[in-house]
XYZ file of C-alpha atoms in Angstrom:
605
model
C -50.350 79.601 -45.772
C -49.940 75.897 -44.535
C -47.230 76.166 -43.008
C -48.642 79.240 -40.991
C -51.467 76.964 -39.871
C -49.463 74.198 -38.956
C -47.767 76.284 -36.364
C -50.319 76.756 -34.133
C -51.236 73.046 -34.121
C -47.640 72.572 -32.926
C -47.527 74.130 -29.865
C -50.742 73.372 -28.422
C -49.449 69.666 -28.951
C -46.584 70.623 -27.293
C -48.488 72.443 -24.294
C -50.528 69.512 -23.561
C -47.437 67.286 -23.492
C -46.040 69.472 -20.987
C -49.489 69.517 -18.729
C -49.378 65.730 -18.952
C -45.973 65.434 -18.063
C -45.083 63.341 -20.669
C -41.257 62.780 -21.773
C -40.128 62.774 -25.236
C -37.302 60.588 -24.114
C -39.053 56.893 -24.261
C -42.806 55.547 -23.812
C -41.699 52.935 -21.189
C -43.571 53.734 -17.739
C -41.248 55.785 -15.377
C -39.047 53.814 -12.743
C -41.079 53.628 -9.149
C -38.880 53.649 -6.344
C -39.861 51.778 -3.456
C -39.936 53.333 0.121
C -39.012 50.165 1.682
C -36.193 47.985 -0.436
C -35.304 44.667 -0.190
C -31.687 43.961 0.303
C -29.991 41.555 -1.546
C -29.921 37.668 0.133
C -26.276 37.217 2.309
C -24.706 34.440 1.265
C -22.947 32.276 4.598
C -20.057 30.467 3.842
C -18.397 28.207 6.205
C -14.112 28.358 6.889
C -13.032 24.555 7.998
C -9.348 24.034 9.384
C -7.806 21.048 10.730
C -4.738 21.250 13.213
C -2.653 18.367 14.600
C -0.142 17.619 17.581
C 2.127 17.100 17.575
C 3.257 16.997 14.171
C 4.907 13.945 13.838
C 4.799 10.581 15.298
C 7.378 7.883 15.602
C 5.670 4.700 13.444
C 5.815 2.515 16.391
C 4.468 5.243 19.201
C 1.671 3.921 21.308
C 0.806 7.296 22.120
C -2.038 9.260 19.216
C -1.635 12.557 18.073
C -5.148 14.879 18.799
C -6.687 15.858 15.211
C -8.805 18.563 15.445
C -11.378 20.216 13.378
C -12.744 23.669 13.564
C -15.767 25.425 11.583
C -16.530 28.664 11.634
C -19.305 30.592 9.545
C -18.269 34.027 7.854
C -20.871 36.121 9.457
C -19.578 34.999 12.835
C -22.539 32.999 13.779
C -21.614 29.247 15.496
C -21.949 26.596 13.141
C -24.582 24.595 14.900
C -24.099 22.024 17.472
C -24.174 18.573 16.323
C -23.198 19.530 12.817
C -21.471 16.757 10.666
C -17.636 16.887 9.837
C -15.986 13.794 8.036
C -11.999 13.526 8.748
C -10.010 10.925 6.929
C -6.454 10.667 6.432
C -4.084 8.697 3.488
C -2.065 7.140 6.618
C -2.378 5.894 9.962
C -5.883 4.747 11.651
C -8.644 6.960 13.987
C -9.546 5.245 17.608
C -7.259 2.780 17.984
C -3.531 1.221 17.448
C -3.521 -1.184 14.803
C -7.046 -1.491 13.572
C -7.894 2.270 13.381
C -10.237 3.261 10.542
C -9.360 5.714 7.920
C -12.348 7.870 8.268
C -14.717 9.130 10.949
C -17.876 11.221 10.867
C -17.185 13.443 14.090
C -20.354 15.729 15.437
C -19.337 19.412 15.946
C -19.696 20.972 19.294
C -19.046 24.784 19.787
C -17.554 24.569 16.337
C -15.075 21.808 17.424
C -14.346 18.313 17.122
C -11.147 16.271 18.221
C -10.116 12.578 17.064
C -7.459 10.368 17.935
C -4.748 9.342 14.786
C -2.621 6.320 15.777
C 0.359 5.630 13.502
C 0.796 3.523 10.704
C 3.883 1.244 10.167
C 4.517 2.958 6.942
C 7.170 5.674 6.909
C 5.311 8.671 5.575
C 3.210 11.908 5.666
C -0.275 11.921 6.273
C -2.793 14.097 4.579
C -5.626 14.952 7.169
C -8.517 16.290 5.023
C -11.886 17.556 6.564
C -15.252 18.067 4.768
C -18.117 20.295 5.683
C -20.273 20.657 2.490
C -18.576 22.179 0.125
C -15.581 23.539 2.470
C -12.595 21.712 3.027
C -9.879 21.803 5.506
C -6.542 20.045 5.276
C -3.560 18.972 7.152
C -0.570 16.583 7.567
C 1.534 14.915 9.439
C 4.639 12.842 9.485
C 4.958 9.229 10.434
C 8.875 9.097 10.638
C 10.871 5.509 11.128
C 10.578 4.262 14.773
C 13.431 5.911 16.984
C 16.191 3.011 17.822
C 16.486 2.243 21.342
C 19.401 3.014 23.211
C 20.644 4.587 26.436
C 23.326 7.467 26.558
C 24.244 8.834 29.414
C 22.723 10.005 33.323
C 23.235 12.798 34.869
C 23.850 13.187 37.339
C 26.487 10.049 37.589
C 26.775 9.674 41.509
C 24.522 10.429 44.200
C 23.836 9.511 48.129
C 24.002 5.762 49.189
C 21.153 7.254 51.194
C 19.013 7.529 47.547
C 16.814 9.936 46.876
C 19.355 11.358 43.837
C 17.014 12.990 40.762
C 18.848 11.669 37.712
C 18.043 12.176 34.049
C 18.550 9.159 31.670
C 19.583 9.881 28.084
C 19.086 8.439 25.029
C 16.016 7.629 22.940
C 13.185 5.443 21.673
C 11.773 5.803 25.093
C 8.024 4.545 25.471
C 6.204 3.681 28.360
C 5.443 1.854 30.512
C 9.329 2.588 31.880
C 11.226 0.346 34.121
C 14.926 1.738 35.734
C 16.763 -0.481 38.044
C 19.499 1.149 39.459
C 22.424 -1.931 40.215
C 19.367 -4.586 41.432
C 16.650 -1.446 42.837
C 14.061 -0.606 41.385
C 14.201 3.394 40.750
C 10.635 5.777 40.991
C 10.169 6.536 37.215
C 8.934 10.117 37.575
C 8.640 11.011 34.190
C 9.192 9.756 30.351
C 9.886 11.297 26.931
C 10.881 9.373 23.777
C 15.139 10.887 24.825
C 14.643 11.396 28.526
C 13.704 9.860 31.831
C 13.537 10.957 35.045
C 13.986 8.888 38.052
C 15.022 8.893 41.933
C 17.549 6.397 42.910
C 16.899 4.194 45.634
C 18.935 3.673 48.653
C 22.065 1.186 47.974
C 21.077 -2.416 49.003
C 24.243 -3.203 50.425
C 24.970 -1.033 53.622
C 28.706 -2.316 54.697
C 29.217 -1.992 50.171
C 32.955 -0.284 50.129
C 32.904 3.116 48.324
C 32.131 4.331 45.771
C 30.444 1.913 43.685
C 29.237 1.537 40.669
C 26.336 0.079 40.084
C 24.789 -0.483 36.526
C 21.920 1.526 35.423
C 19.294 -0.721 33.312
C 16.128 0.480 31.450
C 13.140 -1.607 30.353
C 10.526 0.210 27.752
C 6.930 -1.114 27.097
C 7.780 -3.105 30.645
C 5.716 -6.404 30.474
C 4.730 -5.889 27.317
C 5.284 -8.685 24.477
C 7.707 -6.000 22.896
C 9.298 -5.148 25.729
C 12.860 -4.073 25.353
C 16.028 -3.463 27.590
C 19.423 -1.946 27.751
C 21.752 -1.143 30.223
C 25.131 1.154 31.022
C 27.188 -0.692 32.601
C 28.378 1.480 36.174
C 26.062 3.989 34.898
C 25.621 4.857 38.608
C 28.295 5.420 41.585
C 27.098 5.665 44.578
C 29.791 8.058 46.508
C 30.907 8.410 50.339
C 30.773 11.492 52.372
C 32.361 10.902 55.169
C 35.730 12.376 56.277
C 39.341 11.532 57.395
C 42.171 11.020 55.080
C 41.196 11.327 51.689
C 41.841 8.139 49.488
C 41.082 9.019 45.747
C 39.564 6.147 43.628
C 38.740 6.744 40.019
C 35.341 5.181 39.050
C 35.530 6.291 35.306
C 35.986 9.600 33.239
C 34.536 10.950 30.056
C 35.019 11.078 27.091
C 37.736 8.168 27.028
C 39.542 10.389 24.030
C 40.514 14.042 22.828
C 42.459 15.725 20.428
C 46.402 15.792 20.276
C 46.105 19.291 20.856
C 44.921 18.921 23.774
C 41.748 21.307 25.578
C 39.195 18.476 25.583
C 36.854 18.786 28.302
C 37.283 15.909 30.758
C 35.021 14.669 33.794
C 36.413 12.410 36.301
C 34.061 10.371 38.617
C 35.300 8.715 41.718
C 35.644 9.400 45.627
C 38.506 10.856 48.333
C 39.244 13.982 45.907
C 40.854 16.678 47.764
C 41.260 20.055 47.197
C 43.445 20.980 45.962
C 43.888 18.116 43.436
C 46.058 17.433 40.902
C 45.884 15.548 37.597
C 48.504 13.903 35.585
C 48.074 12.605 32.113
C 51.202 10.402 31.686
C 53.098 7.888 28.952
C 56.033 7.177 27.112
C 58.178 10.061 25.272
C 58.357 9.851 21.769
C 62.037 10.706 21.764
C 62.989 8.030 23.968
C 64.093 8.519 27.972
C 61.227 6.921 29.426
C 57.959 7.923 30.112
C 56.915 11.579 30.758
C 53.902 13.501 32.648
C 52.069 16.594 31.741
C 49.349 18.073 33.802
C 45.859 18.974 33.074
C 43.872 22.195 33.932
C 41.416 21.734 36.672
C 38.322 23.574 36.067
C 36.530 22.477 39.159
C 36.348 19.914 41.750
C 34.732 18.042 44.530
C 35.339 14.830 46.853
C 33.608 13.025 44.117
C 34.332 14.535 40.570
C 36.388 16.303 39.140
C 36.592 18.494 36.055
C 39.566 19.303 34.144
C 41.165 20.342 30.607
C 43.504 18.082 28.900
C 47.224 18.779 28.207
C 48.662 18.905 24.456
C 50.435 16.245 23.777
C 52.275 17.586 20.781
C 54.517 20.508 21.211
C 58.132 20.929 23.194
C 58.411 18.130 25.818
C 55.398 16.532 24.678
C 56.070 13.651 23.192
C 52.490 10.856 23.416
C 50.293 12.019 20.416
C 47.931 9.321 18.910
C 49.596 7.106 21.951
C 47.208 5.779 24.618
C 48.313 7.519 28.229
C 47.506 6.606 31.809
C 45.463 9.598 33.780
C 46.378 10.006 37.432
C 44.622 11.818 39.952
C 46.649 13.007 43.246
C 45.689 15.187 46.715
C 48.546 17.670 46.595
C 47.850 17.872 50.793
C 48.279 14.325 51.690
C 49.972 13.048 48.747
C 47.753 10.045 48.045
C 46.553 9.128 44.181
C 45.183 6.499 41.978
C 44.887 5.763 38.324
C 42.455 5.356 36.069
C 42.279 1.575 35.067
C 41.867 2.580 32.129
C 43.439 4.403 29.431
C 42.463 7.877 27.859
C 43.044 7.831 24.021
C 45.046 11.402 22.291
C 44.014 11.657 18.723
C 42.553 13.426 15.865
C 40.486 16.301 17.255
C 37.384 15.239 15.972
C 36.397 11.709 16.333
C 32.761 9.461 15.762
C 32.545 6.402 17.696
C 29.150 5.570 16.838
C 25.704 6.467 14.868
C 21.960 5.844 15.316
C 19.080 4.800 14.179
C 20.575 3.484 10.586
C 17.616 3.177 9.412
C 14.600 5.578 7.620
C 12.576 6.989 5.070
C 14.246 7.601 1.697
C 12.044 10.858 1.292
C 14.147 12.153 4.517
C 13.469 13.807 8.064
C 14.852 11.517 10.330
C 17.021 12.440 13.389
C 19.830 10.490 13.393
C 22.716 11.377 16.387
C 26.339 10.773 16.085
C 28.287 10.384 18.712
C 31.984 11.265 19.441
C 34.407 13.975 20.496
C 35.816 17.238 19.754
C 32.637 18.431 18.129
C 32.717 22.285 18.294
C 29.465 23.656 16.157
C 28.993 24.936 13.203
C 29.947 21.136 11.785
C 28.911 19.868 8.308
C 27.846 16.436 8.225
C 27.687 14.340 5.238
C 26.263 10.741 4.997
C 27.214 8.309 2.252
C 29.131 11.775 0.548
C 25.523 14.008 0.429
C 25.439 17.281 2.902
C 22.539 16.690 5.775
C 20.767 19.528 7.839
C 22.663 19.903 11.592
C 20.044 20.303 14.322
C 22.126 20.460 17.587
C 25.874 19.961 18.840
C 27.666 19.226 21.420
C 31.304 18.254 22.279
C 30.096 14.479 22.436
C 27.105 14.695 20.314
C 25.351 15.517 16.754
C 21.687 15.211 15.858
C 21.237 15.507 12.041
C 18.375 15.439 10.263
C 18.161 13.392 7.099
C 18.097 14.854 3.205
C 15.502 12.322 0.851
C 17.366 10.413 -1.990
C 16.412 10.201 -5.324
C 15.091 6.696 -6.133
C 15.564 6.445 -9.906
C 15.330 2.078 -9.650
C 13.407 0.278 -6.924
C 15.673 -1.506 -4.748
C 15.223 -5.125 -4.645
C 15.731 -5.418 -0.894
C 13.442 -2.434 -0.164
C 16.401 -0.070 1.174
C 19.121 1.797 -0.433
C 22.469 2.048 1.463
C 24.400 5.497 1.850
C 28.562 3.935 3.224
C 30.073 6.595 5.501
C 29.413 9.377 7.834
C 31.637 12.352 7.690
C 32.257 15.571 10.616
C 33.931 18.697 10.151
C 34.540 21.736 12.304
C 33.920 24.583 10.223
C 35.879 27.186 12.167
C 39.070 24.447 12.405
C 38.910 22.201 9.384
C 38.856 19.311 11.490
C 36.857 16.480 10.477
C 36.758 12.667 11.449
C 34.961 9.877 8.625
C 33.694 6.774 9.968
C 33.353 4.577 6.285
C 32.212 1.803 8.587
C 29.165 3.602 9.458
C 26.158 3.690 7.440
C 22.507 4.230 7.047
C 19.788 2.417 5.366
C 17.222 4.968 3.012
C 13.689 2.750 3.127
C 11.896 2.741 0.034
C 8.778 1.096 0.756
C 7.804 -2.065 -1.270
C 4.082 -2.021 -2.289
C 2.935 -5.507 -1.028
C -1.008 -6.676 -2.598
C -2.635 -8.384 -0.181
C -5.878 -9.744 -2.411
C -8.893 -8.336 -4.189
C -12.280 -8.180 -3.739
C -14.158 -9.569 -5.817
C -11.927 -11.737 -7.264
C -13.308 -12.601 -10.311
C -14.953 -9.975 -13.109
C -15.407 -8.609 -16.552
C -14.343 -5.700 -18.413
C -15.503 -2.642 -16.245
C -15.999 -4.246 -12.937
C -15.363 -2.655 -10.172
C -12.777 -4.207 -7.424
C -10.794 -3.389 -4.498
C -7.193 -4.325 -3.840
C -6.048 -3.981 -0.614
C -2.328 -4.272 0.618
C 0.340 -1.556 1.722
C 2.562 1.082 1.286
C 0.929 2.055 -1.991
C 2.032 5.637 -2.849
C -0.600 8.536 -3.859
C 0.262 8.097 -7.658
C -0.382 4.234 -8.791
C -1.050 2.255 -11.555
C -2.744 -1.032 -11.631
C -1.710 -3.560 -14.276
C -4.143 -6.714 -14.985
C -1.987 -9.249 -16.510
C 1.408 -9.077 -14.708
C 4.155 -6.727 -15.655
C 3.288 -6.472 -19.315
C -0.632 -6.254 -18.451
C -3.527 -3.372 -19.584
C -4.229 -0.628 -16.858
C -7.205 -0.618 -14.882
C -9.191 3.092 -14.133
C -7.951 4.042 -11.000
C -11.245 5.182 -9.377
C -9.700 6.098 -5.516
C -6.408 5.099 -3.885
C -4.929 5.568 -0.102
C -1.687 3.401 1.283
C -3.616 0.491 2.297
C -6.836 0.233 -0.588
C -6.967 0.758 -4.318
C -10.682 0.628 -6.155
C -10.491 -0.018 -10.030
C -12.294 -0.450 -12.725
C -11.208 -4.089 -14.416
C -9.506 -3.260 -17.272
C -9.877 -5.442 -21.217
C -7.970 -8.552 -21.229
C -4.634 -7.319 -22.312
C -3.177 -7.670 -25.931
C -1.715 -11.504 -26.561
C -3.923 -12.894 -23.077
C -5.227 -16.650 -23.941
C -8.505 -17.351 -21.747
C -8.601 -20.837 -21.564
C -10.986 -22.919 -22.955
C -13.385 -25.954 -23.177
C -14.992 -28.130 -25.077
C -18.360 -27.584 -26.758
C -21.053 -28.561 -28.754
C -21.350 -25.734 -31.497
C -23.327 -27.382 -33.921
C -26.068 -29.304 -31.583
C -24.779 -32.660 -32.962
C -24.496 -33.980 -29.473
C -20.852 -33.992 -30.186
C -18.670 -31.328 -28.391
C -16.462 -30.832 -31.372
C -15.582 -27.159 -30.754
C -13.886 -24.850 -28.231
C -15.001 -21.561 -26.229
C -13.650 -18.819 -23.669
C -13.967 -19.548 -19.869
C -12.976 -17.510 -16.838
C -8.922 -17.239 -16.608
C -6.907 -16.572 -13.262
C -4.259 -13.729 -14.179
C -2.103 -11.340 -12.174
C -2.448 -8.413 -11.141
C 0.885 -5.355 -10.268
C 0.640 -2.018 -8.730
C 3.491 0.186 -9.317
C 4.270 3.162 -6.940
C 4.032 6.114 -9.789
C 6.114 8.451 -7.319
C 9.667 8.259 -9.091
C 10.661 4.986 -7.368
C 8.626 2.415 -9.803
C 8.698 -0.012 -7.207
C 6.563 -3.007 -7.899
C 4.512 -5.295 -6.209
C 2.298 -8.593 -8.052
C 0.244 -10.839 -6.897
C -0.175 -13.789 -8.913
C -2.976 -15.400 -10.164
C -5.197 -12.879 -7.873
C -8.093 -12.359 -10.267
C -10.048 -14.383 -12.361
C -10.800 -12.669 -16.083
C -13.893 -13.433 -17.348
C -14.381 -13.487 -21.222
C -16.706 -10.422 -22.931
C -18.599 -13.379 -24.816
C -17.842 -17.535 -24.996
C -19.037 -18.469 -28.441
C -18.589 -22.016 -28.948
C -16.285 -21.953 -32.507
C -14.171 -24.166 -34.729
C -17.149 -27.104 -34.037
C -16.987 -28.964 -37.984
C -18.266 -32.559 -36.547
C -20.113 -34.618 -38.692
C -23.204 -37.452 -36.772
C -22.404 -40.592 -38.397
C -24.971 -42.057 -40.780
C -27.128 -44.605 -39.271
C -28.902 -47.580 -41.575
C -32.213 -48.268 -39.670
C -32.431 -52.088 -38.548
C -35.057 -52.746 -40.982
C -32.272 -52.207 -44.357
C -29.208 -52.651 -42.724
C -29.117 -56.267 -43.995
C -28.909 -57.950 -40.627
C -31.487 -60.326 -38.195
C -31.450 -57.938 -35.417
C -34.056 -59.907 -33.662
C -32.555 -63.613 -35.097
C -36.007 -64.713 -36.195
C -33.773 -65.956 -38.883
C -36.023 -63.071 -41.309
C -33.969 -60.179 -42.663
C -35.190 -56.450 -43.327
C -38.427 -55.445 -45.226
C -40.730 -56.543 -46.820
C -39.609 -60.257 -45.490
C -39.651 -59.016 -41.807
C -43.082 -59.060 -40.312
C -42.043 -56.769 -37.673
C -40.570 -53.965 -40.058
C -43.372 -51.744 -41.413
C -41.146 -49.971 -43.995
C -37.328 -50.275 -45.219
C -37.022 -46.793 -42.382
C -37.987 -48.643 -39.435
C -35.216 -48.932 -37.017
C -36.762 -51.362 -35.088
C -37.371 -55.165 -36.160
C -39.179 -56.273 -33.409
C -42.903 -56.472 -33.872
């Protein structure tokens, strides 16, 4: 019966449940959804990047490379104008040559800012680094070893008495301001890069001059400047007739001077009065005896003033001159007229190197070093000092290389490592030439300490040393070689910040005398400030070294005055010592009127 009444209980419950719209799931209140939500907040990040050109400088250009930064935000709104950006770099200096700063703060505009980096006269690679907030931007570039001066070649070799010739001047290390003088004349410069110039010769001084002439071609860099520099090729320049008549040939000079046994070599002769057509006659003495004997070149092409031809072999049936020096003739087959060369044109080894520069650069590589020569023919493997190097360009005369870096295991006392040799082969041929006379000279930069600031301190001080060439990775050793390490707090090429370091293990401060036991007597001994060294050691696999002695002045963590064990001496007061201190001929008390007790020092009344 109670469980029939129970029943009806139930389901009412459960129909007013139902009416109320109740859940039997949970009592929480149900979720409201809102008509209008609120999206989450967008978070605006901003993308810094930092280029550079070019992208690498010679360490004694004059010339900047342009840094610049760009910010952009990542919903593709402009960062604002004026906006903040501060560039610094490990090498080199911003707005000027010399005394450039290592940072700059540099005010955005249109998301953009530019600086000027002059080069440092440390061989290295710069790290460029931006910050914008929290974003970050980095870069590099390379200071490489300053390009040796030299001059190669012009082209072209002749021109007009008249002037008004457009020559290019090889070589490198070119910087302006450029002067060319052309025999005495100045030439218009009309352009400069660091291998090229290009001028317009002037008309010959001399108008009744006999020709052709040569005339030497001289170039001055940084003209009146106190580094100015000069070289000059001697009858870089002939200045050429074109006027007819008889044809007289005259042979200015020809190049290259040498070529291969096997003859082929690719030879330019410069002169006047060649006819067409010519002839030319390579000529010396038989190795088999019966005088001298003549073979004759291929003539490729040829003009009243040069002409280009391919040499003979002088190995072979009937040739008898190899590795022999040999007179070259040219002759006008149509009047018969010719002159030689005065002078000689060398047969040899096929491939030959005459000469190699600069000799001098980084030990971590990159610089482009040229050989020069004959009978290069490309692909060629170049080797210096026995270790492979990466070819860049060749050409029958010519090879720019591009050093490999060393490995530095022990820092060179003179601050260079030498590599003895430079080697050539032809790949296709075998052919090869080794100059051991030849060399090149791997810089490993010395770290040199220049002071410290402050120069006196205690444990946990902080100090700057400035100098150069310190590497990225250093350590800083108070005490000399043997010294304790100081916390490196921030380091660049040019400025280390430390924390000064404990006196290291076995250090004597000196000393001075002292009064430890207020006696008046300075019986004991305590700590004072002590001068010591200081070292930095490059930490990037060359452990080069570089002290300063006596830079920094250690100052003791306390100076207790110790080891004081004087005794005062004992003192017997006037008036029991026995003697008539004032000679009133009375001695001491009582029988001294002027003592009042035996303790009275004084017997005076």
């Amino acid at each position: 019966m109670m469980k029939n009444n129970r029943l009806p209980r139930l389901f009412a419950g459960l129909g007013l449940m139902l009416a109320l719209g109740c859940s039997t799931k949970s009592p929480t209140a149900p979720a409201q959804t809102p008509s209008n939500p609120v999206p989450p907040p967008t978070i605006i990040s901003t993308t810094v990047t930092v280029s550079v050109s070019p992208t690498s400088l010679a360490t004694d250009s004059t010339t900047p490379a342009t840094v610049t930064v760009h910010a952009s935000n990542s919903d593709g709104s402009a960062v604002a104008n004026g906006t903040q950006v501060t560039l610094t770099t490990s090498l080199g200096g911003f707005g000027s040559l010399g005394s450039g700063t290592s940072s700059v703060t540099l005010d955005l505009i249109n998301g953009q800012a530019t600086a000027a980096l002059f080069p440092s006269s440390t061989v290295g690679v710069a790290t460029l680094r931006a910050v914008l907030g929290n974003s970050v931007g980095v870069n590099s570039i390379e200071f490489r070893a300053a390009t040796e001066f030299f001059l190669s070649s012009v082209e072209p070799n002749q021109g007009t008495p008249n002037g008004g010739t457009v020559i290019t001047i090889n070589g490198g290390g070119f910087k302006d301001p450029v002067r060319v003088l052309i025999g005495s004349t100045p030439a218009v410069v009309q352009s400069v890069s660091g291998s090229r110039i290009v001028a317009v010769t002037p008309r010959l001084g001399d108008p009744l001059a006999v020709l052709p002439l040569a005339v030497p071609v001289s170039v001055t860099i940084r003209a009146n400047q106190s580094d100015a520099k000069s070289d000059t090729l001697p009858n870089g320049f002939i200045y050429a007739s074109s006027g007819g008549g008889t044809l007289q040939p005259s042979i200015v000079s020809f190049s290259p001077t040498s070529g291969a046994n096997e003859g082929g070599t690719r030879l330019t002769i410069n002169g006047d009065g060649f006819g067409s057509p010519v002839q030319v006659l390579f000529t010396g003495p038989s190795s088999g005896g019966g005088g001298n004997i003549s073979l004759e070149a291929t003539v490729v092409s040829s003009s009243q003033t040069q002409v280009v031809v391919l040499t003979p072999a002088a190995v072979g049936f009937g040739s008898g001159f190899a590795n022999q020096d040999v007179t070259l003739t040219v002759k006008n087959v149509s009047n018969g007229l010719q002159a030689d060369a005065s002078l000689r044109f060398h047969y040899g080894t096929k491939v030959h190197i005459t000469s190699m520069g600069p000799g001098a650069g980084s030990y971590l590589g990159g610089t482009h070093v040229t050989i020069f020569g004959s009978g290069f023919s490309g692909p060629v493997a170049v080797s210096l000092g026995g270790l492979g190097q990466q070819v860049l360009s060749v050409t029958g005369s010519e090879i720019i290389f591009q050093t490999a870096g060393i490995l530095v295991t022990q820092c060179p006392a003179s601050g260079f490592v030498t590599a003895a040799g430079v080697s050539v082969v032809n790949i296709d041929t075998g052919d090869g030439d080794t100059a051991g006379s030849l060399g090149f000279q791997y810089l490993v930069p010395l770290p040199v300490i220049f002071g410290i600031n402050p120069n006196t301190g205690s444990t946990n001080a902080s100090a700057t040393i400035t100098g150069q060439n310190f590497s990225t990775n250093v350590q800083v050793l108070f005490g000399g070689a043997t010294g304790s390490a100081a916390t490196i707090v921030s380091s660049t090429a040019s400025s280390i910040v430390v924390k000064v370091p404990p006196a290291p293990p076995g250090f004597v401060f000196n000393t001075q005398a002292c009064d430890g036991n207020s006696d008046g007597i300075p019986g004991g001994t305590q700590p004072i400030p002590t001068p010591t060294s200081i070292t930095v050691i490059n930490l990037n696999g060359t452990g080069c070294t570089g002290t300063l002695t006596n830079a920094f002045t250690m100052v003791p963590p306390s100076s207790p005055c110790t080891g004081d064990t004087s005794v005062p001496p004992v003192i017997t007061p006037q008036c029991s010592d026995g003697i008539d201190n004032d000679l009133d001929t009375l001695i001491d008390f009582p029988a001294d009127p002027g003592c009042t007790s035996a303790a009275d020092n004084s017997e005076a009344p």
